[in-house]
Amino acid sequence: MYVGFIGLGVMGQPMALNLARAGTPLVVWNRTPERCAPLRAAGAEVAASADGVFERAGVVFLMLADESAIDAVLGRGTPDFAARAAGHVVVHMGTTSPEYSAALRDEIRSVGGRYVEAPVSGSRIPAEQGQLVAMLAGEEEAVRAVRPLLAPMCREAFVCGPVPDALLMKLSVNLFLITQVTGLTEAFHFADRHGLDRRLFLDVLDAGPMASAVSRMKAPKLLTRDFTVQAGAVDVLKNNRLIAEAARRAGLASPLLDICHALFGETVAHGYGHEDMIAVLHALEIRTRTQTAVATEGRA
């Protein structure tokens, strides 16, 4: 039985490539056809449409950008939905609201399909290295069927309970990631504007207890102003919004997240949304220039 994979973006393409290279019988489809070429070269079959994936695969991974893309691929709200979902295990690996995921589970069950949440923690490089961390939620039997398939893509897979607990776990992890990277970027900006040796700052950071896999990945990018996407700022803003909405619904305070939300909103508004999340540096620099200009005018 083939495994299906739909959504070959920044994360999905390397994830699917790891499946293909591990010998998984794989059939893929992507809305932008040229993204399929490396998968074909790696031995995967390329379907002509999403229907072609569902016709051949019993388990179908979806690594799609948002809820509307998932609805379109599944044909949700159309007669095609039942034909695609029935008899399949649909694995949702992207990041959406927990409420959306729970509703999708109910609809897939209603037409005779099974549903598993499997969002992942990690960005492009861990995806390329097969070092992502997966969080799983769903019916035990479906989770058991999916978990072994994750091995080429993920170094760890944690079962989190019923839907939507995997997505809630992912949002919790992302809250820490967003505030961590924003804090690192602000610290770098602070050191830079005080005229410190930026490389020395990073060496001191790396030698101390604050060093982490994230700082070791992002700090060199800050040093060289390398904004090549590992995790895009526009995607971080989307995730920030999802976390903030979940916090509001639960009546939770999230002051650090709210500051980050504003900064990433400014980053995207200034045209840096398709750069890496360290592009939040631009928002900090613009705020500094504005603050300096106001102070200068006040002294004039």
mmCIF file with all atom_site columns, N, CA and C in Angstrom, residues 217-241:
data_model
loop_
_atom_site.group_PDB
_atom_site.id
_atom_site.type_symbol
_atom_site.label_atom_id
_atom_site.label_alt_id
_atom_site.label_comp_id
_atom_site.label_asym_id
_atom_site.label_entity_id
_atom_site.label_seq_id
_atom_site.pdbx_PDB_ins_code
_atom_site.Cartn_x
_atom_site.Cartn_y
_atom_site.Cartn_z
_atom_site.occupancy
_atom_site.B_iso_or_equiv
_atom_site.pdbx_formal_charge
_atom_site.auth_seq_id
_atom_site.auth_comp_id
_atom_site.auth_asym_id
_atom_site.auth_atom_id
_atom_site.pdbx_PDB_model_num
ATOM 1  N N  . MET A 1 217 ? 21.637 27.857 15.897 1.00 0.00 ? 217 MET A N  1
ATOM 2  C CA . MET A 1 217 ? 21.161 27.920 14.520 1.00 0.00 ? 217 MET A CA 1
ATOM 3  C C  . MET A 1 217 ? 20.900 29.357 14.074 1.00 0.00 ? 217 MET A C  1
ATOM 4  N N  . LYS A 1 218 ? 20.325 30.167 14.976 1.00 0.00 ? 218 LYS A N  1
ATOM 5  C CA . LYS A 1 218 ? 19.890 31.509 14.589 1.00 0.00 ? 218 LYS A CA 1
ATOM 6  C C  . LYS A 1 218 ? 20.963 32.578 14.768 1.00 0.00 ? 218 LYS A C  1
ATOM 7  N N  . ALA A 1 219 ? 21.843 32.418 15.768 1.00 0.00 ? 219 ALA A N  1
ATOM 8  C CA . ALA A 1 219 ? 22.839 33.461 16.028 1.00 0.00 ? 219 ALA A CA 1
ATOM 9  C C  . ALA A 1 219 ? 23.767 33.700 14.832 1.00 0.00 ? 219 ALA A C  1
ATOM 10 N N  . PRO A 1 220 ? 24.299 32.661 14.175 1.00 0.00 ? 220 PRO A N  1
ATOM 11 C CA . PRO A 1 220 ? 25.141 32.929 12.998 1.00 0.00 ? 220 PRO A CA 1
ATOM 12 C C  . PRO A 1 220 ? 24.387 33.649 11.887 1.00 0.00 ? 220 PRO A C  1
ATOM 13 N N  . LYS A 1 221 ? 23.103 33.399 11.764 1.00 0.00 ? 221 LYS A N  1
ATOM 14 C CA . LYS A 1 221 ? 22.313 34.096 10.752 1.00 0.00 ? 221 LYS A CA 1
ATOM 15 C C  . LYS A 1 221 ? 22.200 35.584 11.087 1.00 0.00 ? 221 LYS A C  1
ATOM 16 N N  . LEU A 1 222 ? 22.052 35.897 12.377 1.00 0.00 ? 222 LEU A N  1
ATOM 17 C CA . LEU A 1 222 ? 22.020 37.305 12.789 1.00 0.00 ? 222 LEU A CA 1
ATOM 18 C C  . LEU A 1 222 ? 23.356 37.976 12.490 1.00 0.00 ? 222 LEU A C  1
ATOM 19 N N  . LEU A 1 223 ? 24.450 37.293 12.767 1.00 0.00 ? 223 LEU A N  1
ATOM 20 C CA . LEU A 1 223 ? 25.777 37.861 12.571 1.00 0.00 ? 223 LEU A CA 1
ATOM 21 C C  . LEU A 1 223 ? 26.007 38.251 11.115 1.00 0.00 ? 223 LEU A C  1
ATOM 22 N N  . THR A 1 224 ? 25.589 37.400 10.187 1.00 0.00 ? 224 THR A N  1
ATOM 23 C CA . THR A 1 224 ? 25.827 37.644 8.759  1.00 0.00 ? 224 THR A CA 1
ATOM 24 C C  . THR A 1 224 ? 24.627 38.274 8.055  1.00 0.00 ? 224 THR A C  1
ATOM 25 N N  . ARG A 1 225 ? 23.578 38.576 8.828  1.00 0.00 ? 225 ARG A N  1
ATOM 26 C CA . ARG A 1 225 ? 22.324 39.094 8.258  1.00 0.00 ? 225 ARG A CA 1
ATOM 27 C C  . ARG A 1 225 ? 21.839 38.179 7.127  1.00 0.00 ? 225 ARG A C  1
ATOM 28 N N  . ASP A 1 226 ? 21.859 36.900 7.433  1.00 0.00 ? 226 ASP A N  1
ATOM 29 C CA . ASP A 1 226 ? 21.369 35.885 6.499  1.00 0.00 ? 226 ASP A CA 1
ATOM 30 C C  . ASP A 1 226 ? 19.897 35.622 6.814  1.00 0.00 ? 226 ASP A C  1
ATOM 31 N N  . PHE A 1 227 ? 19.018 36.170 5.982  1.00 0.00 ? 227 PHE A N  1
ATOM 32 C CA . PHE A 1 227 ? 17.589 36.058 6.234  1.00 0.00 ? 227 PHE A CA 1
ATOM 33 C C  . PHE A 1 227 ? 16.943 34.945 5.402  1.00 0.00 ? 227 PHE A C  1
ATOM 34 N N  . THR A 1 228 ? 17.766 34.033 4.867  1.00 0.00 ? 228 THR A N  1
ATOM 35 C CA . THR A 1 228 ? 17.238 32.890 4.126  1.00 0.00 ? 228 THR A CA 1
ATOM 36 C C  . THR A 1 228 ? 16.289 32.102 5.020  1.00 0.00 ? 228 THR A C  1
ATOM 37 N N  . VAL A 1 229 ? 15.172 31.691 4.458  1.00 0.00 ? 229 VAL A N  1
ATOM 38 C CA . VAL A 1 229 ? 14.094 31.119 5.270  1.00 0.00 ? 229 VAL A CA 1
ATOM 39 C C  . VAL A 1 229 ? 14.445 29.740 5.806  1.00 0.00 ? 229 VAL A C  1
ATOM 40 N N  . GLN A 1 230 ? 14.337 29.621 7.113  1.00 0.00 ? 230 GLN A N  1
ATOM 41 C CA . GLN A 1 230 ? 14.228 28.331 7.789  1.00 0.00 ? 230 GLN A CA 1
ATOM 42 C C  . GLN A 1 230 ? 12.813 28.199 8.359  1.00 0.00 ? 230 GLN A C  1
ATOM 43 N N  . ALA A 1 231 ? 12.366 29.268 8.997  1.00 0.00 ? 231 ALA A N  1
ATOM 44 C CA . ALA A 1 231 ? 10.966 29.399 9.421  1.00 0.00 ? 231 ALA A CA 1
ATOM 45 C C  . ALA A 1 231 ? 10.560 30.827 9.084  1.00 0.00 ? 231 ALA A C  1
ATOM 46 N N  . GLY A 1 232 ? 9.646  30.985 8.137  1.00 0.00 ? 232 GLY A N  1
ATOM 47 C CA . GLY A 1 232 ? 9.322  32.302 7.609  1.00 0.00 ? 232 GLY A CA 1
ATOM 48 C C  . GLY A 1 232 ? 8.609  33.194 8.611  1.00 0.00 ? 232 GLY A C  1
ATOM 49 N N  . ALA A 1 233 ? 8.910  34.489 8.575  1.00 0.00 ? 233 ALA A N  1
ATOM 50 C CA . ALA A 1 233 ? 8.294  35.438 9.500  1.00 0.00 ? 233 ALA A CA 1
ATOM 51 C C  . ALA A 1 233 ? 6.775  35.463 9.352  1.00 0.00 ? 233 ALA A C  1
ATOM 52 N N  . VAL A 1 234 ? 6.275  35.329 8.124  1.00 0.00 ? 234 VAL A N  1
ATOM 53 C CA . VAL A 1 234 ? 4.826  35.351 7.933  1.00 0.00 ? 234 VAL A CA 1
ATOM 54 C C  . VAL A 1 234 ? 4.177  34.124 8.575  1.00 0.00 ? 234 VAL A C  1
ATOM 55 N N  . ASP A 1 235 ? 4.876  32.989 8.545  1.00 0.00 ? 235 ASP A N  1
ATOM 56 C CA . ASP A 1 235 ? 4.347  31.788 9.195  1.00 0.00 ? 235 ASP A CA 1
ATOM 57 C C  . ASP A 1 235 ? 4.406  31.919 10.714 1.00 0.00 ? 235 ASP A C  1
ATOM 58 N N  . VAL A 1 236 ? 5.455  32.560 11.205 1.00 0.00 ? 236 VAL A N  1
ATOM 59 C CA . VAL A 1 236 ? 5.552  32.793 12.647 1.00 0.00 ? 236 VAL A CA 1
ATOM 60 C C  . VAL A 1 236 ? 4.411  33.697 13.107 1.00 0.00 ? 236 VAL A C  1
ATOM 61 N N  . LEU A 1 237 ? 4.103  34.722 12.304 1.00 0.00 ? 237 LEU A N  1
ATOM 62 C CA . LEU A 1 237 ? 2.988  35.606 12.651 1.00 0.00 ? 237 LEU A CA 1
ATOM 63 C C  . LEU A 1 237 ? 1.679  34.823 12.695 1.00 0.00 ? 237 LEU A C  1
ATOM 64 N N  . LYS A 1 238 ? 1.479  33.920 11.738 1.00 0.00 ? 238 LYS A N  1
ATOM 65 C CA . LYS A 1 238 ? 0.267  33.092 11.742 1.00 0.00 ? 238 LYS A CA 1
ATOM 66 C C  . LYS A 1 238 ? 0.203  32.237 13.001 1.00 0.00 ? 238 LYS A C  1
ATOM 67 N N  . ASN A 1 239 ? 1.320  31.593 13.334 1.00 0.00 ? 239 ASN A N  1
ATOM 68 C CA . ASN A 1 239 ? 1.348  30.753 14.529 1.00 0.00 ? 239 ASN A CA 1
ATOM 69 C C  . ASN A 1 239 ? 1.142  31.579 15.793 1.00 0.00 ? 239 ASN A C  1
ATOM 70 N N  . ASN A 1 240 ? 1.740  32.772 15.816 1.00 0.00 ? 240 ASN A N  1
ATOM 71 C CA . ASN A 1 240 ? 1.556  33.661 16.960 1.00 0.00 ? 240 ASN A CA 1
ATOM 72 C C  . ASN A 1 240 ? 0.081  33.998 17.143 1.00 0.00 ? 240 ASN A C  1
ATOM 73 N N  . ARG A 1 241 ? -0.593 34.258 16.028 1.00 0.00 ? 241 ARG A N  1
ATOM 74 C CA . ARG A 1 241 ? -2.025 34.571 16.089 1.00 0.00 ? 241 ARG A CA 1
ATOM 75 C C  . ARG A 1 241 ? -2.816 33.390 16.627 1.00 0.00 ? 241 ARG A C  1
#
